[in-house]
Amino acid sequence: MELLDGKKVSNQIKEEIAAEVAKMRERGEKVPHLAAVIVGNDGASLTYVGSKVRSCEKVGFESTLVQLPSTTSEQELLNKIEELNQDEDIDGFIVQLPLPEQINTQRVLLAVDPDKDVDGFHPTNFGKMALDMSTFIPATPFGILELLERYKVETKGKHTVVIGRSHIVGRPMSILMGRKGWPGNSTVTLTHSHTKNITQIISQADIVISALGVPNFLKAEMVKDDAVIIDVGITRVPDETKEKGYYITGDVDFENVSKKASYITPVPGGVGPMTIAMLLKNTLLARERHRSQK
């Protein structure tokens, strides 16, 4: 069994990006600038955004954090987004989800300029991805592809089962694994809460990508020998014996499934760090694109 070490690979990617940014500075070019918008003070969201800002500093990007109160109206947020769309200094920005209930998430994501949508959530970018056109791929699926590529995991002709159909991970992942090229060219089954015989389907998979958010859902008896296991789930499970009062776990019963798998991602330290690295990569791509458009 080989561990798909997202922490190690994400650090390699950050070093590659930092080297690219250093060259930009030497040439006297503008370096990439990523902005993050956060509404309210959800603990997990603040942690995520904080690590994104720190990662920007690490690779030499400019970064801007836009923090708005939880009472912000939808119109106020839309006004802020339009401001960022028009700001030529900013190459890409993200709106941290979830948003407070008074705000329509879909309307907000639609308002982001597709050319600055480094999260890859805008329908324009999603559509381009589905049609195999050059675009921003959502950061988590992009990170999974990069892990498969760097560890030289064979995907052609394999049966990939994706568990969960979210717009952020499950659905894009099912499209990307079935595309022409590598990683891709696999036969994909997309499963969800209404799938019948889900255990039987998973047991036939060469590659399992689980993005369900149910702790330890995937058990050893559900997977075949030498399957490739990608665990996207990340859940805080309350535990009074831990210093923080909780522990973090994924969708996969790692201890037992890892004994059967050929490759597996750990949680934490697997897909999570890759998401931030690929967000930075998308921002670098955005900067290069904006430069070539001028």
PDB file of C-alpha atoms in Angstrom:
ATOM      1  CA  MET A   1       0.000   0.000   0.000  1.00  0.00           C
ATOM      2  CA  GLU A   2       1.273   3.446  -0.918  1.00  0.00           C
ATOM      3  CA  LEU A   3       0.101   6.586   0.822  1.00  0.00           C
ATOM      4  CA  LEU A   4      -1.038   9.405  -1.486  1.00  0.00           C
ATOM      5  CA  ASP A   5       0.641  12.092   0.582  1.00  0.00           C
ATOM      6  CA  GLY A   6      -1.190  15.339  -0.148  1.00  0.00           C
ATOM      7  CA  LYS A   7       0.864  17.297   2.326  1.00  0.00           C
ATOM      8  CA  LYS A   8       4.132  16.365   0.624  1.00  0.00           C
ATOM      9  CA  VAL A   9       2.825  16.937  -2.929  1.00  0.00           C
ATOM     10  CA  SER A  10       1.139  20.237  -2.010  1.00  0.00           C
ATOM     11  CA  ASN A  11       4.458  21.499  -0.615  1.00  0.00           C
ATOM     12  CA  GLN A  12       6.178  20.525  -3.893  1.00  0.00           C
ATOM     13  CA  ILE A  13       3.534  22.445  -5.865  1.00  0.00           C
ATOM     14  CA  LYS A  14       3.915  25.492  -3.620  1.00  0.00           C
ATOM     15  CA  GLU A  15       7.690  25.407  -4.169  1.00  0.00           C
ATOM     16  CA  GLU A  16       7.137  25.239  -7.952  1.00  0.00           C
ATOM     17  CA  ILE A  17       4.708  28.182  -7.775  1.00  0.00           C
ATOM     18  CA  ALA A  18       7.096  30.175  -5.547  1.00  0.00           C
ATOM     19  CA  ALA A  19       9.898  29.649  -8.113  1.00  0.00           C
ATOM     20  CA  GLU A  20       7.574  30.882 -10.877  1.00  0.00           C
ATOM     21  CA  VAL A  21       6.609  33.969  -8.834  1.00  0.00           C
ATOM     22  CA  ALA A  22      10.292  34.720  -8.114  1.00  0.00           C
ATOM     23  CA  LYS A  23      10.924  34.729 -11.894  1.00  0.00           C
ATOM     24  CA  MET A  24       7.988  37.135 -12.359  1.00  0.00           C
ATOM     25  CA  ARG A  25       9.498  39.499  -9.805  1.00  0.00           C
ATOM     26  CA  GLU A  26      12.899  39.310 -11.526  1.00  0.00           C
ATOM     27  CA  ARG A  27      11.257  40.269 -14.832  1.00  0.00           C
ATOM     28  CA  GLY A  28       9.543  43.178 -13.085  1.00  0.00           C
ATOM     29  CA  GLU A  29       6.086  41.679 -13.674  1.00  0.00           C
ATOM     30  CA  LYS A  30       3.080  41.994 -11.411  1.00  0.00           C
ATOM     31  CA  VAL A  31       2.765  38.953  -9.114  1.00  0.00           C
ATOM     32  CA  PRO A  32      -0.561  37.073  -8.717  1.00  0.00           C
ATOM     33  CA  HIS A  33      -3.099  38.579  -6.312  1.00  0.00           C
ATOM     34  CA  LEU A  34      -5.762  36.413  -4.634  1.00  0.00           C
ATOM     35  CA  ALA A  35      -8.630  37.863  -2.608  1.00  0.00           C
ATOM     36  CA  ALA A  36     -10.892  35.913  -0.240  1.00  0.00           C
ATOM     37  CA  VAL A  37     -14.324  37.089   0.902  1.00  0.00           C
ATOM     38  CA  ILE A  38     -15.739  35.726   4.125  1.00  0.00           C
ATOM     39  CA  VAL A  39     -19.135  36.641   5.583  1.00  0.00           C
ATOM     40  CA  GLY A  40     -19.612  36.078   9.319  1.00  0.00           C
ATOM     41  CA  ASN A  41     -17.324  34.261  11.724  1.00  0.00           C
ATOM     42  CA  ASP A  42     -17.856  30.534  11.216  1.00  0.00           C
ATOM     43  CA  GLY A  43     -14.875  28.853  12.931  1.00  0.00           C
ATOM     44  CA  ALA A  44     -14.065  26.301  10.218  1.00  0.00           C
ATOM     45  CA  SER A  45     -14.390  28.921   7.455  1.00  0.00           C
ATOM     46  CA  LEU A  46     -12.060  31.330   9.275  1.00  0.00           C
ATOM     47  CA  THR A  47      -9.493  28.522   9.650  1.00  0.00           C
ATOM     48  CA  TYR A  48      -9.690  27.666   5.935  1.00  0.00           C
ATOM     49  CA  VAL A  49      -9.416  31.280   4.818  1.00  0.00           C
ATOM     50  CA  GLY A  50      -6.544  31.908   7.236  1.00  0.00           C
ATOM     51  CA  SER A  51      -4.555  29.009   5.785  1.00  0.00           C
ATOM     52  CA  LYS A  52      -5.259  30.251   2.237  1.00  0.00           C
ATOM     53  CA  VAL A  53      -3.897  33.705   3.113  1.00  0.00           C
ATOM     54  CA  ARG A  54      -0.793  32.185   4.755  1.00  0.00           C
ATOM     55  CA  SER A  55      -0.209  29.990   1.688  1.00  0.00           C
ATOM     56  CA  CYS A  56      -0.342  33.104  -0.518  1.00  0.00           C
ATOM     57  CA  GLU A  57       2.400  34.721   1.552  1.00  0.00           C
ATOM     58  CA  LYS A  58       4.472  31.536   1.390  1.00  0.00           C
ATOM     59  CA  VAL A  59       4.535  31.492  -2.435  1.00  0.00           C
ATOM     60  CA  GLY A  60       4.969  35.263  -2.816  1.00  0.00           C
ATOM     61  CA  PHE A  61       1.431  36.166  -3.916  1.00  0.00           C
ATOM     62  CA  GLU A  62      -0.346  39.337  -2.901  1.00  0.00           C
ATOM     63  CA  SER A  63      -3.462  38.543  -0.870  1.00  0.00           C
ATOM     64  CA  THR A  64      -6.480  40.461   0.369  1.00  0.00           C
ATOM     65  CA  LEU A  65      -8.933  39.265   3.004  1.00  0.00           C
ATOM     66  CA  VAL A  66     -12.382  40.864   2.836  1.00  0.00           C
ATOM     67  CA  GLN A  67     -14.208  40.163   6.095  1.00  0.00           C
ATOM     68  CA  LEU A  68     -17.879  41.131   6.279  1.00  0.00           C
ATOM     69  CA  PRO A  69     -20.251  40.838   9.262  1.00  0.00           C
ATOM     70  CA  SER A  70     -22.803  37.994   9.388  1.00  0.00           C
ATOM     71  CA  THR A  71     -25.574  40.625   9.065  1.00  0.00           C
ATOM     72  CA  THR A  72     -24.354  41.612   5.557  1.00  0.00           C
ATOM     73  CA  SER A  73     -27.240  41.738   3.060  1.00  0.00           C
ATOM     74  CA  GLU A  74     -27.145  39.936  -0.261  1.00  0.00           C
ATOM     75  CA  GLN A  75     -26.969  43.263  -2.126  1.00  0.00           C
ATOM     76  CA  GLU A  76     -24.026  44.457  -0.025  1.00  0.00           C
ATOM     77  CA  LEU A  77     -22.149  41.250  -0.836  1.00  0.00           C
ATOM     78  CA  LEU A  78     -23.008  41.547  -4.543  1.00  0.00           C
ATOM     79  CA  ASN A  79     -21.694  45.127  -4.509  1.00  0.00           C
ATOM     80  CA  LYS A  80     -18.425  43.926  -2.966  1.00  0.00           C
ATOM     81  CA  ILE A  81     -18.115  41.183  -5.612  1.00  0.00           C
ATOM     82  CA  GLU A  82     -18.643  43.711  -8.403  1.00  0.00           C
ATOM     83  CA  GLU A  83     -15.905  45.838  -6.855  1.00  0.00           C
ATOM     84  CA  LEU A  84     -13.509  42.853  -6.978  1.00  0.00           C
ATOM     85  CA  ASN A  85     -14.599  42.024 -10.559  1.00  0.00           C
ATOM     86  CA  GLN A  86     -13.617  45.559 -11.618  1.00  0.00           C
ATOM     87  CA  ASP A  87     -10.362  45.737  -9.635  1.00  0.00           C
ATOM     88  CA  GLU A  88      -7.608  45.089 -12.182  1.00  0.00           C
ATOM     89  CA  ASP A  89      -5.081  44.446  -9.445  1.00  0.00           C
ATOM     90  CA  ILE A  90      -6.912  41.293  -8.311  1.00  0.00           C
ATOM     91  CA  ASP A  91      -6.383  38.211 -10.509  1.00  0.00           C
ATOM     92  CA  GLY A  92      -8.727  35.832  -8.742  1.00  0.00           C
ATOM     93  CA  PHE A  93     -10.995  35.688  -5.725  1.00  0.00           C
ATOM     94  CA  ILE A  94     -13.065  33.225  -3.781  1.00  0.00           C
ATOM     95  CA  VAL A  95     -16.222  33.599  -1.727  1.00  0.00           C
ATOM     96  CA  GLN A  96     -15.929  31.275   1.260  1.00  0.00           C
ATOM     97  CA  LEU A  97     -18.967  29.008   1.714  1.00  0.00           C
ATOM     98  CA  PRO A  98     -21.289  28.491   3.527  1.00  0.00           C
ATOM     99  CA  LEU A  99     -22.912  31.945   3.437  1.00  0.00           C
ATOM    100  CA  PRO A 100     -25.480  33.186   6.000  1.00  0.00           C
ATOM    101  CA  GLU A 101     -29.085  32.172   5.282  1.00  0.00           C
ATOM    102  CA  GLN A 102     -30.194  35.654   4.130  1.00  0.00           C
ATOM    103  CA  ILE A 103     -27.890  35.322   1.119  1.00  0.00           C
ATOM    104  CA  ASN A 104     -28.670  33.273  -2.005  1.00  0.00           C
ATOM    105  CA  THR A 105     -25.434  31.330  -2.651  1.00  0.00           C
ATOM    106  CA  GLN A 106     -26.213  30.641  -6.297  1.00  0.00           C
ATOM    107  CA  ARG A 107     -26.828  34.316  -7.055  1.00  0.00           C
ATOM    108  CA  VAL A 108     -23.517  35.191  -5.423  1.00  0.00           C
ATOM    109  CA  LEU A 109     -21.502  32.573  -7.337  1.00  0.00           C
ATOM    110  CA  LEU A 110     -23.116  33.716 -10.601  1.00  0.00           C
ATOM    111  CA  ALA A 111     -21.987  37.285  -9.896  1.00  0.00           C
ATOM    112  CA  VAL A 112     -18.288  36.328  -9.851  1.00  0.00           C
ATOM    113  CA  ASP A 113     -16.460  37.158 -13.103  1.00  0.00           C
ATOM    114  CA  PRO A 114     -15.651  33.725 -14.664  1.00  0.00           C
ATOM    115  CA  ASP A 115     -12.156  35.067 -15.491  1.00  0.00           C
ATOM    116  CA  LYS A 116     -11.502  35.562 -11.762  1.00  0.00           C
ATOM    117  CA  ASP A 117     -13.391  32.491 -10.523  1.00  0.00           C
ATOM    118  CA  VAL A 118     -10.368  30.539  -9.257  1.00  0.00           C
ATOM    119  CA  ASP A 119     -12.712  28.225  -7.318  1.00  0.00           C
ATOM    120  CA  GLY A 120     -14.084  27.013 -10.675  1.00  0.00           C
ATOM    121  CA  PHE A 121     -17.696  27.196  -9.447  1.00  0.00           C
ATOM    122  CA  HIS A 122     -19.173  29.526 -12.088  1.00  0.00           C
ATOM    123  CA  PRO A 123     -21.448  27.745 -14.639  1.00  0.00           C
ATOM    124  CA  THR A 124     -19.266  29.122 -17.464  1.00  0.00           C
ATOM    125  CA  ASN A 125     -16.187  27.385 -16.032  1.00  0.00           C
ATOM    126  CA  PHE A 126     -18.114  24.257 -15.075  1.00  0.00           C
ATOM    127  CA  GLY A 127     -19.503  24.023 -18.619  1.00  0.00           C
ATOM    128  CA  LYS A 128     -16.060  24.476 -20.171  1.00  0.00           C
ATOM    129  CA  MET A 129     -14.710  21.748 -17.890  1.00  0.00           C
ATOM    130  CA  ALA A 130     -17.519  19.394 -18.975  1.00  0.00           C
ATOM    131  CA  LEU A 131     -16.636  20.103 -22.630  1.00  0.00           C
ATOM    132  CA  ASP A 132     -12.895  19.473 -22.113  1.00  0.00           C
ATOM    133  CA  MET A 133     -12.075  23.129 -22.756  1.00  0.00           C
ATOM    134  CA  SER A 134      -9.295  25.010 -20.996  1.00  0.00           C
ATOM    135  CA  THR A 135     -10.697  26.540 -17.788  1.00  0.00           C
ATOM    136  CA  PHE A 136     -10.408  26.726 -13.998  1.00  0.00           C
ATOM    137  CA  ILE A 137     -11.047  23.259 -12.559  1.00  0.00           C
ATOM    138  CA  PRO A 138     -12.562  23.300  -9.028  1.00  0.00           C
ATOM    139  CA  ALA A 139      -9.642  23.129  -6.596  1.00  0.00           C
ATOM    140  CA  THR A 140     -10.475  19.841  -4.829  1.00  0.00           C
ATOM    141  CA  PRO A 141     -11.035  17.773  -8.019  1.00  0.00           C
ATOM    142  CA  PHE A 142      -7.963  19.490  -9.547  1.00  0.00           C
ATOM    143  CA  GLY A 143      -5.960  18.396  -6.487  1.00  0.00           C
ATOM    144  CA  ILE A 144      -7.145  14.793  -6.804  1.00  0.00           C
ATOM    145  CA  LEU A 145      -6.125  14.698 -10.487  1.00  0.00           C
ATOM    146  CA  GLU A 146      -2.710  16.079  -9.561  1.00  0.00           C
ATOM    147  CA  LEU A 147      -2.225  13.411  -6.852  1.00  0.00           C
ATOM    148  CA  LEU A 148      -3.159  10.621  -9.287  1.00  0.00           C
ATOM    149  CA  GLU A 149      -0.786  12.070 -11.880  1.00  0.00           C
ATOM    150  CA  ARG A 150       2.215  12.569  -9.586  1.00  0.00           C
ATOM    151  CA  TYR A 151       1.885   9.071  -8.125  1.00  0.00           C
ATOM    152  CA  LYS A 152       1.403   7.674 -11.657  1.00  0.00           C
ATOM    153  CA  VAL A 153      -1.868   5.940 -10.744  1.00  0.00           C
ATOM    154  CA  GLU A 154      -3.311   4.209 -13.830  1.00  0.00           C
ATOM    155  CA  THR A 155      -6.868   5.376 -14.586  1.00  0.00           C
ATOM    156  CA  LYS A 156      -7.387   4.285 -18.224  1.00  0.00           C
ATOM    157  CA  GLY A 157     -10.030   1.590 -18.548  1.00  0.00           C
ATOM    158  CA  LYS A 158     -10.487   1.424 -14.766  1.00  0.00           C
ATOM    159  CA  HIS A 159     -13.884   1.467 -13.059  1.00  0.00           C
ATOM    160  CA  THR A 160     -14.117   4.609 -10.910  1.00  0.00           C
ATOM    161  CA  VAL A 161     -16.935   4.887  -8.373  1.00  0.00           C
ATOM    162  CA  VAL A 162     -17.625   8.378  -7.040  1.00  0.00           C
ATOM    163  CA  ILE A 163     -19.645   8.535  -3.814  1.00  0.00           C
ATOM    164  CA  GLY A 164     -21.558  11.818  -3.466  1.00  0.00           C
ATOM    165  CA  ARG A 165     -22.796  14.207  -6.183  1.00  0.00           C
ATOM    166  CA  SER A 166     -22.009  17.671  -4.818  1.00  0.00           C
ATOM    167  CA  HIS A 167     -21.279  20.406  -7.353  1.00  0.00           C
ATOM    168  CA  ILE A 168     -17.965  21.071  -5.618  1.00  0.00           C
ATOM    169  CA  VAL A 169     -16.481  17.538  -5.691  1.00  0.00           C
ATOM    170  CA  GLY A 170     -18.623  14.565  -6.703  1.00  0.00           C
ATOM    171  CA  ARG A 171     -20.116  15.771  -9.958  1.00  0.00           C
ATOM    172  CA  PRO A 172     -16.989  17.468 -11.378  1.00  0.00           C
ATOM    173  CA  MET A 173     -14.910  14.444 -10.341  1.00  0.00           C
ATOM    174  CA  SER A 174     -17.220  12.090 -12.257  1.00  0.00           C
ATOM    175  CA  ILE A 175     -16.828  14.241 -15.395  1.00  0.00           C
ATOM    176  CA  LEU A 176     -13.041  14.564 -15.069  1.00  0.00           C
ATOM    177  CA  MET A 177     -12.399  10.853 -14.496  1.00  0.00           C
ATOM    178  CA  GLY A 178     -14.370  10.009 -17.636  1.00  0.00           C
ATOM    179  CA  ARG A 179     -12.704  12.604 -19.880  1.00  0.00           C
ATOM    180  CA  LYS A 180     -10.233  11.756 -22.633  1.00  0.00           C
ATOM    181  CA  GLY A 181      -6.657  11.983 -21.401  1.00  0.00           C
ATOM    182  CA  TRP A 182      -4.850  11.195 -18.192  1.00  0.00           C
ATOM    183  CA  PRO A 183      -5.895  11.134 -15.440  1.00  0.00           C
ATOM    184  CA  GLY A 184      -9.179  10.098 -17.023  1.00  0.00           C
ATOM    185  CA  ASN A 185     -10.410   7.547 -19.576  1.00  0.00           C
ATOM    186  CA  SER A 186     -12.028   5.525 -16.815  1.00  0.00           C
ATOM    187  CA  THR A 187     -15.587   4.194 -16.703  1.00  0.00           C
ATOM    188  CA  VAL A 188     -17.416   6.189 -14.050  1.00  0.00           C
ATOM    189  CA  THR A 189     -20.339   5.337 -11.786  1.00  0.00           C
ATOM    190  CA  LEU A 190     -21.694   8.281  -9.772  1.00  0.00           C
ATOM    191  CA  THR A 191     -23.450   7.075  -6.615  1.00  0.00           C
ATOM    192  CA  HIS A 192     -25.514   9.010  -4.060  1.00  0.00           C
ATOM    193  CA  SER A 193     -28.124   8.643  -1.310  1.00  0.00           C
ATOM    194  CA  HIS A 194     -30.692   7.102  -3.696  1.00  0.00           C
ATOM    195  CA  THR A 195     -28.333   4.552  -5.282  1.00  0.00           C
ATOM    196  CA  LYS A 196     -29.540   0.970  -4.850  1.00  0.00           C
ATOM    197  CA  ASN A 197     -26.992  -1.778  -4.109  1.00  0.00           C
ATOM    198  CA  ILE A 198     -24.334   0.844  -3.379  1.00  0.00           C
ATOM    199  CA  THR A 199     -22.136  -1.663  -1.513  1.00  0.00           C
ATOM    200  CA  GLN A 200     -22.185  -4.028  -4.486  1.00  0.00           C
ATOM    201  CA  ILE A 201     -21.249  -1.196  -6.889  1.00  0.00           C
ATOM    202  CA  ILE A 202     -18.385  -0.011  -4.661  1.00  0.00           C
ATOM    203  CA  SER A 203     -17.061  -3.583  -4.386  1.00  0.00           C
ATOM    204  CA  GLN A 204     -16.496  -3.613  -8.176  1.00  0.00           C
ATOM    205  CA  ALA A 205     -14.504  -0.347  -8.218  1.00  0.00           C
ATOM    206  CA  ASP A 206     -10.826  -0.095  -9.117  1.00  0.00           C
ATOM    207  CA  ILE A 207     -10.849   3.511  -7.873  1.00  0.00           C
ATOM    208  CA  VAL A 208     -13.172   4.845  -5.140  1.00  0.00           C
ATOM    209  CA  ILE A 209     -13.531   8.602  -4.603  1.00  0.00           C
ATOM    210  CA  SER A 210     -15.638   9.253  -1.519  1.00  0.00           C
ATOM    211  CA  ALA A 211     -17.020  12.757  -0.946  1.00  0.00           C
ATOM    212  CA  LEU A 212     -19.939  11.948   1.303  1.00  0.00           C
ATOM    213  CA  GLY A 213     -19.107  13.575   4.640  1.00  0.00           C
ATOM    214  CA  VAL A 214     -20.158  10.495   6.660  1.00  0.00           C
ATOM    215  CA  PRO A 215     -17.393   9.434   9.088  1.00  0.00           C
ATOM    216  CA  ASN A 216     -15.997   5.938   8.430  1.00  0.00           C
ATOM    217  CA  PHE A 217     -18.709   5.125   5.873  1.00  0.00           C
ATOM    218  CA  LEU A 218     -16.356   3.086   3.680  1.00  0.00           C
ATOM    219  CA  LYS A 219     -15.471  -0.209   5.351  1.00  0.00           C
ATOM    220  CA  ALA A 220     -12.827  -2.762   4.338  1.00  0.00           C
ATOM    221  CA  GLU A 221     -15.412  -5.381   3.319  1.00  0.00           C
ATOM    222  CA  MET A 222     -16.883  -2.885   0.788  1.00  0.00           C
ATOM    223  CA  VAL A 223     -13.715  -2.530  -1.306  1.00  0.00           C
ATOM    224  CA  LYS A 224     -11.830  -5.031  -3.429  1.00  0.00           C
ATOM    225  CA  ASP A 225      -8.153  -5.849  -2.994  1.00  0.00           C
ATOM    226  CA  ASP A 226      -5.722  -3.294  -4.468  1.00  0.00           C
ATOM    227  CA  ALA A 227      -8.395  -0.620  -4.975  1.00  0.00           C
ATOM    228  CA  VAL A 228      -7.266   3.033  -5.089  1.00  0.00           C
ATOM    229  CA  ILE A 229      -9.027   4.977  -2.330  1.00  0.00           C
ATOM    230  CA  ILE A 230      -9.438   8.775  -2.396  1.00  0.00           C
ATOM    231  CA  ASP A 231     -11.049  10.102   0.791  1.00  0.00           C
ATOM    232  CA  VAL A 232     -12.446  13.634   0.360  1.00  0.00           C
ATOM    233  CA  GLY A 233     -14.586  13.539   3.504  1.00  0.00           C
ATOM    234  CA  ILE A 234     -13.539  15.595   6.492  1.00  0.00           C
ATOM    235  CA  THR A 235     -15.648  15.595   9.640  1.00  0.00           C
ATOM    236  CA  ARG A 236     -15.037  16.887  13.153  1.00  0.00           C
ATOM    237  CA  VAL A 237     -16.147  14.160  15.547  1.00  0.00           C
ATOM    238  CA  PRO A 238     -16.684  15.330  19.162  1.00  0.00           C
ATOM    239  CA  ASP A 239     -14.297  13.598  21.574  1.00  0.00           C
ATOM    240  CA  GLU A 240     -13.779  14.846  25.124  1.00  0.00           C
ATOM    241  CA  THR A 241     -10.527  12.885  25.471  1.00  0.00           C
ATOM    242  CA  LYS A 242      -8.886  15.109  22.841  1.00  0.00           C
ATOM    243  CA  GLU A 243      -7.352  18.462  23.714  1.00  0.00           C
ATOM    244  CA  LYS A 244      -9.465  20.300  21.092  1.00  0.00           C
ATOM    245  CA  GLY A 245     -12.614  18.414  22.093  1.00  0.00           C
ATOM    246  CA  TYR A 246     -12.841  16.671  18.709  1.00  0.00           C
ATOM    247  CA  TYR A 247     -10.845  14.630  16.212  1.00  0.00           C
ATOM    248  CA  ILE A 248     -10.879  14.842  12.423  1.00  0.00           C
ATOM    249  CA  THR A 249     -11.777  11.834  10.322  1.00  0.00           C
ATOM    250  CA  GLY A 250     -12.713  11.067   6.723  1.00  0.00           C
ATOM    251  CA  ASP A 251     -15.324   8.909   4.993  1.00  0.00           C
ATOM    252  CA  VAL A 252     -12.994   5.901   5.065  1.00  0.00           C
ATOM    253  CA  ASP A 253     -12.225   3.474   7.894  1.00  0.00           C
ATOM    254  CA  PHE A 254      -8.545   4.132   7.201  1.00  0.00           C
ATOM    255  CA  GLU A 255      -7.057   1.572   9.585  1.00  0.00           C
ATOM    256  CA  ASN A 256      -8.799  -1.387   7.963  1.00  0.00           C
ATOM    257  CA  VAL A 257      -9.276  -0.185   4.371  1.00  0.00           C
ATOM    258  CA  SER A 258      -5.566   0.719   4.061  1.00  0.00           C
ATOM    259  CA  LYS A 259      -4.709  -2.977   4.538  1.00  0.00           C
ATOM    260  CA  LYS A 260      -6.507  -3.792   1.259  1.00  0.00           C
ATOM    261  CA  ALA A 261      -5.808  -0.687  -0.833  1.00  0.00           C
ATOM    262  CA  SER A 262      -2.966  -0.203  -3.324  1.00  0.00           C
ATOM    263  CA  TYR A 263      -3.083   3.583  -2.806  1.00  0.00           C
ATOM    264  CA  ILE A 264      -4.988   5.607  -0.194  1.00  0.00           C
ATOM    265  CA  THR A 265      -5.203   9.231   0.951  1.00  0.00           C
ATOM    266  CA  PRO A 266      -4.978   9.936   4.680  1.00  0.00           C
ATOM    267  CA  VAL A 267      -7.288  12.362   6.550  1.00  0.00           C
ATOM    268  CA  PRO A 268      -5.977  14.862   7.444  1.00  0.00           C
ATOM    269  CA  GLY A 269      -3.001  15.319   5.106  1.00  0.00           C
ATOM    270  CA  GLY A 270      -4.455  13.910   1.888  1.00  0.00           C
ATOM    271  CA  VAL A 271      -6.877  15.830  -0.316  1.00  0.00           C
ATOM    272  CA  GLY A 272      -7.170  18.864   2.019  1.00  0.00           C
ATOM    273  CA  PRO A 273      -3.700  20.385   1.491  1.00  0.00           C
ATOM    274  CA  MET A 274      -4.021  19.733  -2.274  1.00  0.00           C
ATOM    275  CA  THR A 275      -7.145  21.923  -2.436  1.00  0.00           C
ATOM    276  CA  ILE A 276      -5.251  24.995  -1.241  1.00  0.00           C
ATOM    277  CA  ALA A 277      -2.265  24.245  -3.513  1.00  0.00           C
ATOM    278  CA  MET A 278      -4.517  24.026  -6.580  1.00  0.00           C
ATOM    279  CA  LEU A 279      -6.324  27.231  -5.637  1.00  0.00           C
ATOM    280  CA  LEU A 280      -2.901  28.897  -5.790  1.00  0.00           C
ATOM    281  CA  LYS A 281      -2.221  27.191  -9.132  1.00  0.00           C
ATOM    282  CA  ASN A 282      -5.528  28.498 -10.515  1.00  0.00           C
ATOM    283  CA  THR A 283      -4.583  32.006  -9.333  1.00  0.00           C
ATOM    284  CA  LEU A 284      -1.226  31.722 -11.127  1.00  0.00           C
ATOM    285  CA  LEU A 285      -3.095  30.601 -14.281  1.00  0.00           C
ATOM    286  CA  ALA A 286      -5.449  33.591 -13.895  1.00  0.00           C
ATOM    287  CA  ARG A 287      -2.480  35.974 -13.678  1.00  0.00           C
ATOM    288  CA  GLU A 288      -0.893  34.476 -16.787  1.00  0.00           C
ATOM    289  CA  ARG A 289      -4.189  34.667 -18.642  1.00  0.00           C
ATOM    290  CA  HIS A 290      -4.765  38.319 -17.702  1.00  0.00           C
ATOM    291  CA  ARG A 291      -1.230  39.194 -18.786  1.00  0.00           C
ATOM    292  CA  SER A 292      -1.690  37.571 -22.208  1.00  0.00           C
ATOM    293  CA  GLN A 293      -5.038  39.365 -22.705  1.00  0.00           C
ATOM    294  CA  LYS A 294      -3.419  42.808 -22.447  1.00  0.00           C
TER     295      LYS A 294
END
